[in-house]
Short mmCIF file of the C-alpha atoms (twelve columns), coordinates in Angstrom:
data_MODEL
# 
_entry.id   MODEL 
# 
loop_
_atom_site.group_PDB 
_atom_site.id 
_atom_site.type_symbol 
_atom_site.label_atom_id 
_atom_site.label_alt_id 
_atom_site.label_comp_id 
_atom_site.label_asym_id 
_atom_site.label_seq_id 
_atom_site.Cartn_x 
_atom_site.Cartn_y 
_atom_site.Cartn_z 
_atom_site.pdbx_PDB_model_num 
ATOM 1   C CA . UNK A 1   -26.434 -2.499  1.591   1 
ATOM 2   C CA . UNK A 2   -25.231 -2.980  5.365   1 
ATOM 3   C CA . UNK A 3   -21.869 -3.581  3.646   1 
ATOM 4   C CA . UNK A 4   -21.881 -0.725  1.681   1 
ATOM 5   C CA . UNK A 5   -22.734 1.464   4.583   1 
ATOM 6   C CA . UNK A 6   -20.135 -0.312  6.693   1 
ATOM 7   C CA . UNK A 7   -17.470 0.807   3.899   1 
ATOM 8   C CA . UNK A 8   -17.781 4.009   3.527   1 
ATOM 9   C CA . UNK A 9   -18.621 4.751   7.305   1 
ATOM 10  C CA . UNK A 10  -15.039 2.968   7.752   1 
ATOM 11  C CA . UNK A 11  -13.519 5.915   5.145   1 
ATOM 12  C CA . UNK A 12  -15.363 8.785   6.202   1 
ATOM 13  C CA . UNK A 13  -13.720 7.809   10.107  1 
ATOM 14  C CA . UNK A 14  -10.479 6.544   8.663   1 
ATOM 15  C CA . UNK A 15  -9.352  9.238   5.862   1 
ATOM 16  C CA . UNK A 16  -10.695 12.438  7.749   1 
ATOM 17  C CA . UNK A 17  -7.573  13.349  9.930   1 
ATOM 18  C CA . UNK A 18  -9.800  16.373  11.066  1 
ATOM 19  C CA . UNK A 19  -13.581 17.887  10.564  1 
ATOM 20  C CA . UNK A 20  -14.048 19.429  7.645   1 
ATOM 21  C CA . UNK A 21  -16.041 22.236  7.968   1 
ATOM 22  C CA . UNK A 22  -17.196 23.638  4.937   1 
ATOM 23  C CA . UNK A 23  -19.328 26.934  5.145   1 
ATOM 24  C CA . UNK A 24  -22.263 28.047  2.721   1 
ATOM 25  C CA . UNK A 25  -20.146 29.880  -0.132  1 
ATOM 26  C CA . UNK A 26  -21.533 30.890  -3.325  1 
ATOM 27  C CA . UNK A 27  -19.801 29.368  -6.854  1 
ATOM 28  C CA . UNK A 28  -18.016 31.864  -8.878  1 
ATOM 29  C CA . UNK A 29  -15.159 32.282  -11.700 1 
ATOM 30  C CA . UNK A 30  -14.164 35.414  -9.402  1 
ATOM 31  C CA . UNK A 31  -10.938 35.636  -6.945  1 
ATOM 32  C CA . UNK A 32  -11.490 35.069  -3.621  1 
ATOM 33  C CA . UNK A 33  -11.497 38.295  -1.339  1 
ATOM 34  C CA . UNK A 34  -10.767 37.051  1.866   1 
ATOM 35  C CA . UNK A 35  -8.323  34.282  2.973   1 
ATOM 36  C CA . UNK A 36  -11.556 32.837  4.771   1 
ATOM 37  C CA . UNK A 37  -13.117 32.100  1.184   1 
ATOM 38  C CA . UNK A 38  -9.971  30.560  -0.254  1 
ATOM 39  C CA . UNK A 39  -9.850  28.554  2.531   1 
ATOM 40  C CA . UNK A 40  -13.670 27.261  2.132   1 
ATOM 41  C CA . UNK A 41  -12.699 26.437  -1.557  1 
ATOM 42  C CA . UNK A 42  -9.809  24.055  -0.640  1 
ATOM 43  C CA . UNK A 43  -11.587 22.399  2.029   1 
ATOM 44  C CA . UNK A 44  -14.270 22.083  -0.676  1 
ATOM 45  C CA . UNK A 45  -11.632 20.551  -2.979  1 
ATOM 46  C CA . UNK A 46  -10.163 17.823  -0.256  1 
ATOM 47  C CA . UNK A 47  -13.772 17.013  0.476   1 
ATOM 48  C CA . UNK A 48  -14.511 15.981  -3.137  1 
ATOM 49  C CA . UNK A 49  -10.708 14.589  -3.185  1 
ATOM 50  C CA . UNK A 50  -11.381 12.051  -0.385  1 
ATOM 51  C CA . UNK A 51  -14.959 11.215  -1.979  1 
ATOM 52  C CA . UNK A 52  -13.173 10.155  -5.444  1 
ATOM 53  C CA . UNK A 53  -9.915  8.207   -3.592  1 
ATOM 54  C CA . UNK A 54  -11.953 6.364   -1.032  1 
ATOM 55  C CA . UNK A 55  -13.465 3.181   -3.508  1 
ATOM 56  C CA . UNK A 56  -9.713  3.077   -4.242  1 
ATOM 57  C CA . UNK A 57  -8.334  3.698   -0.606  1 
ATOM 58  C CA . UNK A 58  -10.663 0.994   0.468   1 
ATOM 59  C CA . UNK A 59  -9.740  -1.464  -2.296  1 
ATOM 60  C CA . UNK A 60  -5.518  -1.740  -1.259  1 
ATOM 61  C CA . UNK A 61  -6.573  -1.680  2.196   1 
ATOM 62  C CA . UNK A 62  -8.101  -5.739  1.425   1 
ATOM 63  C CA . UNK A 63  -7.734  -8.554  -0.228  1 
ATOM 64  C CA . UNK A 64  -9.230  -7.232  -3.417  1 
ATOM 65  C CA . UNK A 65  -5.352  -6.870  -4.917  1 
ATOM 66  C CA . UNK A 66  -5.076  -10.291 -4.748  1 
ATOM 67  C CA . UNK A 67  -7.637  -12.093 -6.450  1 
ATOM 68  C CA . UNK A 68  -8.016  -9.755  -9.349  1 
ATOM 69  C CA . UNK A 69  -4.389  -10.121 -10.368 1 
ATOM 70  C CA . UNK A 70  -4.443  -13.802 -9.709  1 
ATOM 71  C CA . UNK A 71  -8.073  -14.350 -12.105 1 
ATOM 72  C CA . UNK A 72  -5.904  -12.470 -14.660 1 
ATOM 73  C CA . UNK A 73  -3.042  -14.593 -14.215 1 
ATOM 74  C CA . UNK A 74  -5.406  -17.567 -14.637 1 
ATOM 75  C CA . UNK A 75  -7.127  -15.763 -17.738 1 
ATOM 76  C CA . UNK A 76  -3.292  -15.726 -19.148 1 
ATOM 77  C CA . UNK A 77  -2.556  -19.106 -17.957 1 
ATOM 78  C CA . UNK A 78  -5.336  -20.371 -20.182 1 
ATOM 79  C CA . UNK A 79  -4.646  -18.623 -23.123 1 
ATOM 80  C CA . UNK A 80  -8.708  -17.802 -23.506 1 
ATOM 81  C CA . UNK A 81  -8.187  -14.329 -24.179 1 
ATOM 82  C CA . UNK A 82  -10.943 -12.486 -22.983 1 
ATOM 83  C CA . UNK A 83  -13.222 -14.811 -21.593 1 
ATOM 84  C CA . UNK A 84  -13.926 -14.728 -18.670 1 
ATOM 85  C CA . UNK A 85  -14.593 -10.839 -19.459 1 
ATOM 86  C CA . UNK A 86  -12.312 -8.175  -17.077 1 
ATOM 87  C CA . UNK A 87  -15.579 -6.978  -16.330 1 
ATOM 88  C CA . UNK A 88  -16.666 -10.121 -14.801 1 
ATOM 89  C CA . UNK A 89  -13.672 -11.277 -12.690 1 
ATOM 90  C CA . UNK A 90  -13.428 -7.582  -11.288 1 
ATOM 91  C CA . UNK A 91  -16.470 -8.375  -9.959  1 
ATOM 92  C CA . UNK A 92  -15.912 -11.806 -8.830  1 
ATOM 93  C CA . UNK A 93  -12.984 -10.484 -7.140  1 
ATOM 94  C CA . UNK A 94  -15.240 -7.650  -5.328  1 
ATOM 95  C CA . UNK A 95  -17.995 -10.350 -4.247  1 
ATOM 96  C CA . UNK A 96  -14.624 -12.620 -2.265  1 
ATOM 97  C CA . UNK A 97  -13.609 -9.558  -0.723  1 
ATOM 98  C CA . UNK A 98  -16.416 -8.307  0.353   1 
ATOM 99  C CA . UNK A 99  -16.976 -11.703 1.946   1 
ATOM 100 C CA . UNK A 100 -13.305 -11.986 3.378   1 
ATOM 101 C CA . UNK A 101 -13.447 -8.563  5.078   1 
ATOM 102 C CA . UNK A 102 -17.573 -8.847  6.058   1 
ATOM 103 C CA . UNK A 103 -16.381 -9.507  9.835   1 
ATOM 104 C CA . UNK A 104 -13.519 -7.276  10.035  1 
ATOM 105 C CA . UNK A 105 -15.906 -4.416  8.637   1 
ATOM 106 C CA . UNK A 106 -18.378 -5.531  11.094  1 
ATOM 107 C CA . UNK A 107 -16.153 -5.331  14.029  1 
ATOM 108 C CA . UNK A 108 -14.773 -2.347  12.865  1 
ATOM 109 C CA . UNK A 109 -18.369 -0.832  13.048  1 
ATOM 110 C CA . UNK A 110 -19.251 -1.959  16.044  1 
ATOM 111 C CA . UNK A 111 -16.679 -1.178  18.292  1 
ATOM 112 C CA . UNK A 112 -16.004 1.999   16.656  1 
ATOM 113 C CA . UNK A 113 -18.452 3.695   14.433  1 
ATOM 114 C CA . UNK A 114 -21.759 3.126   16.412  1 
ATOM 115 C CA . UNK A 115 -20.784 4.040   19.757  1 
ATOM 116 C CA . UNK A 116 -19.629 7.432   18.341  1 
ATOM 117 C CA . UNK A 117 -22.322 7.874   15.738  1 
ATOM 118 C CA . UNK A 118 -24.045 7.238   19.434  1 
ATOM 119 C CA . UNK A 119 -22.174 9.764   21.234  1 
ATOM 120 C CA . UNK A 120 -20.543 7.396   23.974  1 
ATOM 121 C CA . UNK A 121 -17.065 7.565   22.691  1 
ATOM 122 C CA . UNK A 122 -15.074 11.058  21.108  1 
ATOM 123 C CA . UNK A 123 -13.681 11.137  17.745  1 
ATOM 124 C CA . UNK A 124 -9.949  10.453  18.933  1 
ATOM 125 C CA . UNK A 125 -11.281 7.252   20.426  1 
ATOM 126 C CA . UNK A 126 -13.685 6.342   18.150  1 
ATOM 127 C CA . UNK A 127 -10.892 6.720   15.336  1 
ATOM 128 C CA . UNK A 128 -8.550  4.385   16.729  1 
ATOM 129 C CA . UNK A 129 -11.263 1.543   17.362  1 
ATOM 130 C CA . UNK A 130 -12.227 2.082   14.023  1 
ATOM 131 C CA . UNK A 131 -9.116  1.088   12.196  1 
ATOM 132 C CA . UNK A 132 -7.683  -1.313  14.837  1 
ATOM 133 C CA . UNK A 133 -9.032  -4.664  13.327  1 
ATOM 134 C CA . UNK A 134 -7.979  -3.416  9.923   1 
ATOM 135 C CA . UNK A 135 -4.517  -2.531  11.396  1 
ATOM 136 C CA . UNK A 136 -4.286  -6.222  12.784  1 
ATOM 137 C CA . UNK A 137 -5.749  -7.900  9.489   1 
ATOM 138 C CA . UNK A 138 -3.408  -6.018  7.100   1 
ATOM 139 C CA . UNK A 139 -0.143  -6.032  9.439   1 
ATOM 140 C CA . UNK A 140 -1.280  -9.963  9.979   1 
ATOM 141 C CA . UNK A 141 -0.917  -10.288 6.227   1 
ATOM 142 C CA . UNK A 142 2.234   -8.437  5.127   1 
ATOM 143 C CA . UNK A 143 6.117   -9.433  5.439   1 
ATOM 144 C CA . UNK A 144 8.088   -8.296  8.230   1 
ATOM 145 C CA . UNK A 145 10.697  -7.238  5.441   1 
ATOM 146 C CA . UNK A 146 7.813   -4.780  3.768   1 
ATOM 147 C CA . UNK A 147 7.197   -2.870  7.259   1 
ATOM 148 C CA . UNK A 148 10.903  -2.701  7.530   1 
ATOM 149 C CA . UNK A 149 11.257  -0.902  4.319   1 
ATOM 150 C CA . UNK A 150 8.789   1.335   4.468   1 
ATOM 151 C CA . UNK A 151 9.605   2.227   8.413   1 
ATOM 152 C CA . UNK A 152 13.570  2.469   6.986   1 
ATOM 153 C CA . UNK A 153 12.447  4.853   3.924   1 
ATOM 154 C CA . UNK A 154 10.656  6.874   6.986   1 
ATOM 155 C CA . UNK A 155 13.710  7.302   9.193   1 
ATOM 156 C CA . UNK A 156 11.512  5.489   12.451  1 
ATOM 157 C CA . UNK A 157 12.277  3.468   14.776  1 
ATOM 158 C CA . UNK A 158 10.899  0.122   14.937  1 
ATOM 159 C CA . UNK A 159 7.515   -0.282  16.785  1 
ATOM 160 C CA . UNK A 160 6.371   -1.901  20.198  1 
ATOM 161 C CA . UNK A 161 2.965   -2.653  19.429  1 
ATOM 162 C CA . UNK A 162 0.739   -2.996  16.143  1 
ATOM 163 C CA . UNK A 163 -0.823  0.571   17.895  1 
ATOM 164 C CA . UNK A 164 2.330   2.139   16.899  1 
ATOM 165 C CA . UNK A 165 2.363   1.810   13.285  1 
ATOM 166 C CA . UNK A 166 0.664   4.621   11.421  1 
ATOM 167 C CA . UNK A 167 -1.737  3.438   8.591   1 
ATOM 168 C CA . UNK A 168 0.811   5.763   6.376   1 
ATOM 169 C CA . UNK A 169 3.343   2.859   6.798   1 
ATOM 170 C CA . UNK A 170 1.312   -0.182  7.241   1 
ATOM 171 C CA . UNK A 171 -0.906  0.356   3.479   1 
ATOM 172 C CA . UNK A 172 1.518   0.861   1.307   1 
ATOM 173 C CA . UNK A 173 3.402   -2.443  2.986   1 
ATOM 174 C CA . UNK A 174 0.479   -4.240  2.566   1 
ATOM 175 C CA . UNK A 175 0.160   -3.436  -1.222  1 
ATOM 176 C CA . UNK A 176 2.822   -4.450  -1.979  1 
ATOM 177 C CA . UNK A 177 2.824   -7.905  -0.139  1 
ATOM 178 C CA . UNK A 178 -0.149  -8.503  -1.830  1 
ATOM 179 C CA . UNK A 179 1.034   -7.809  -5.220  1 
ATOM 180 C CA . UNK A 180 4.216   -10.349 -4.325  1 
ATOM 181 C CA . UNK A 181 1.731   -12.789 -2.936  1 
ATOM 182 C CA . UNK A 182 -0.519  -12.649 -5.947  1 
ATOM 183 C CA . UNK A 183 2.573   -13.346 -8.242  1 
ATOM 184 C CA . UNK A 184 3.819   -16.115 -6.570  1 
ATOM 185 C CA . UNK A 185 0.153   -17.734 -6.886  1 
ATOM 186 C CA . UNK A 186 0.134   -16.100 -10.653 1 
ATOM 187 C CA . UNK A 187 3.443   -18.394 -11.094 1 
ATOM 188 C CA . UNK A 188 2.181   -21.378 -9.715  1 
ATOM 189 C CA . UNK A 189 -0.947  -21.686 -11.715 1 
ATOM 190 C CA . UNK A 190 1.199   -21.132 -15.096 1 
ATOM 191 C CA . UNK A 191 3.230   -24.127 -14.364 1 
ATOM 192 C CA . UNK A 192 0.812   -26.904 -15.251 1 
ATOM 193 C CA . UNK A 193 -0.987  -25.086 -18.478 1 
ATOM 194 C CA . UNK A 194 2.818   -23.849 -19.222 1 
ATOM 195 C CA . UNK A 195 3.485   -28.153 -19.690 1 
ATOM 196 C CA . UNK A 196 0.702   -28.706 -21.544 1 
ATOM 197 C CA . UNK A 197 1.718   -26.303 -24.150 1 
ATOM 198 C CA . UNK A 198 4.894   -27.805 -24.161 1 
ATOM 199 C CA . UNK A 199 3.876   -31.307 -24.598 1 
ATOM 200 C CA . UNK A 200 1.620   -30.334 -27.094 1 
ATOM 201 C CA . UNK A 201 3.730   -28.052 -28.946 1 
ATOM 202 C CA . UNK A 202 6.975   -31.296 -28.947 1 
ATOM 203 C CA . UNK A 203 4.240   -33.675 -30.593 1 
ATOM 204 C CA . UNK A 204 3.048   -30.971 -33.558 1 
ATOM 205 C CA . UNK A 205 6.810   -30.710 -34.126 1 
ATOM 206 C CA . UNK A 206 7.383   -34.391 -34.501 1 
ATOM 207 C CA . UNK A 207 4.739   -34.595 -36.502 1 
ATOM 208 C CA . UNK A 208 5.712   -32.117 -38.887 1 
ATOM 209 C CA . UNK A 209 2.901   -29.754 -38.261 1 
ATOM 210 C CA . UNK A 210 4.779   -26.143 -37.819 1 
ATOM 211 C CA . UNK A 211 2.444   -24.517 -39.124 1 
ATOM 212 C CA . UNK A 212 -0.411  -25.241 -37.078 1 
ATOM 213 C CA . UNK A 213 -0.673  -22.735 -33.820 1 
ATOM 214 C CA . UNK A 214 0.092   -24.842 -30.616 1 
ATOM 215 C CA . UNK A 215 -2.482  -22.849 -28.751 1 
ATOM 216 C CA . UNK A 216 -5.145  -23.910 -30.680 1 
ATOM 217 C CA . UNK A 217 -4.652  -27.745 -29.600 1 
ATOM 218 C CA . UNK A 218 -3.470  -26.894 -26.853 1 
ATOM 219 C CA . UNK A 219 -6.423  -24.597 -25.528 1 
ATOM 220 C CA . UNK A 220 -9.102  -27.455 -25.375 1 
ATOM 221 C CA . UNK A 221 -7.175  -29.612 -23.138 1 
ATOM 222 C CA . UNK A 222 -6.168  -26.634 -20.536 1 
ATOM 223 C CA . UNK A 223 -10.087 -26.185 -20.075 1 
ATOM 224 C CA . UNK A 224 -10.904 -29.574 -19.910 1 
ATOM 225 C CA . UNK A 225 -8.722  -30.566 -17.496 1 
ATOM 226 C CA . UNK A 226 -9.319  -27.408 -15.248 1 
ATOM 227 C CA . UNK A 227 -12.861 -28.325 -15.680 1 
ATOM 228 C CA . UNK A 228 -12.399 -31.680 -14.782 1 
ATOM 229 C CA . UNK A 229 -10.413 -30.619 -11.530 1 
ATOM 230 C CA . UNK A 230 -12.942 -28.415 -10.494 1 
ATOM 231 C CA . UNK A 231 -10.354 -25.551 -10.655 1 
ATOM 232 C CA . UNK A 232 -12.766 -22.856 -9.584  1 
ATOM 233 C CA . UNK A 233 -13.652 -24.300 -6.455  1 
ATOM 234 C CA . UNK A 234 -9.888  -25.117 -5.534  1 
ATOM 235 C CA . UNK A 235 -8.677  -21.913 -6.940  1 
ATOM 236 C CA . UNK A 236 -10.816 -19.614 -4.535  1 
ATOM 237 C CA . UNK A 237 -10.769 -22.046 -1.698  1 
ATOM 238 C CA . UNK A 238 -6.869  -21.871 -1.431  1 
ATOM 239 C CA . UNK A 239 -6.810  -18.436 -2.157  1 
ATOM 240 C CA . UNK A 240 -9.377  -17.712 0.705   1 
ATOM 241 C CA . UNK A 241 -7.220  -20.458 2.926   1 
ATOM 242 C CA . UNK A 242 -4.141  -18.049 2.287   1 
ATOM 243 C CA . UNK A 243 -5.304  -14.829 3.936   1 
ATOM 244 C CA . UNK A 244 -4.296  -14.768 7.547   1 
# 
């Protein structure tokens, strides 16, 4: 729960640019009369906006990218179909991240939420506290070559200080270093199953047995032996090692 309320405490400091101030209006089909009402109704509308994008704003902004698309690669890699269920590596992958960004979201909280939830610090300041560790934690893990593109596609000029990257260039450079990250990981793990259906596959053929699926031989052996390795253990433990 003191996760959860460090989360969206994070989004409701991070995502609101300004205060929102959203006046007692009444509901109706009719046109608005004033430019004061239309006004109410499309602050009303970002309001709800930023309450449906923030799970998802708060998901690319962590590791979360990562490990779901590498379980899936190891899902593929296995050739189990659906087992583990999506259902249940989207939440595995929730449970490491939450756990991987637990001290950043703490920090985050302390140095910037409380004091102005406490009224010692103004909003300015209290916004820039706020998303400083996050700034540091997702500029720590992206590729200088991913900041450069987006800071290129933006016309700037290149920063001095981590301060001096807006969060409009450093997320979407952090997505997508995660999503190259994740693949080169994804690639990895294929290798090893990717032999075993090869070897298995060569001695069905010299056999003479065509006919017979290689994944169905094949698909005992990948589990055993990633049983036998303890491949859940070393699977999250390197991918935990990996994040900077």
């Amino acid at each position: 729960m003191k996760l959860l309320l460090l989360f969206l405490s994070l989004v409701t400091v991070t995502f609101a640019a300004e205060s929102v101030t959203i006046p007692t209006m009444s509901f109706n089909l009719a046109a608005p009369d004033s430019p004061e009402q239309l006004v109410s109704s499309i602050n009303v509308l970002l309001v709800l906006t930023l309450l449906f994008l923030a799970p998802s704003m708060i998901l690319v902004m962590t590791t979360f990218t990562r490990f779901v698309i590498v379980f899936g690669f190891l899902r593929q890699a296995l050739g189990t179909q659906q087992t583990p269920p999506t259902q249940l590596l989207v939440m595995l992958a929730l449970i490491l991240t939450i756990f991987v960004m637990e001290p950043i979201a703490t920090k985050a909280y302390d140095q910037g939420i409380r004091p102005y939830t406490q009224e010692k610090i103004s909003y300015e300041e209290a916004f820039t506290l706020t998303t400083e560790p996050f700034k540091k934690f997702m500029v720590r893990n992206t590729r200088e070559k991913d900041l450069a593109l987006f800071l290129r596609i933006r016309k700037l000029e290149n920063p001095n200080t981590i301060a001096d990257v807006p969060l409009s260039i450093i997320i979407p450079a952090f997505v997508i270093s995660e999503l190259k990250t994740a693949f080169e990981i994804g690639f990895l793990i294929f290798l090893p199953f990717l032999v075993i259906d090869m070897v298995v596959a060569s001695i069905l053929m010299s056999m003479g047995m065509m006919m017979l699926p290689p994944v169905m031989i094949s698909l005992p052996f990948k589990i055993l032996i990633f049983v036998l390795i303890d491949g859940w253990s070393l699977l999250i433990g390197n991918l935990i090692a990996s994040i900077k």
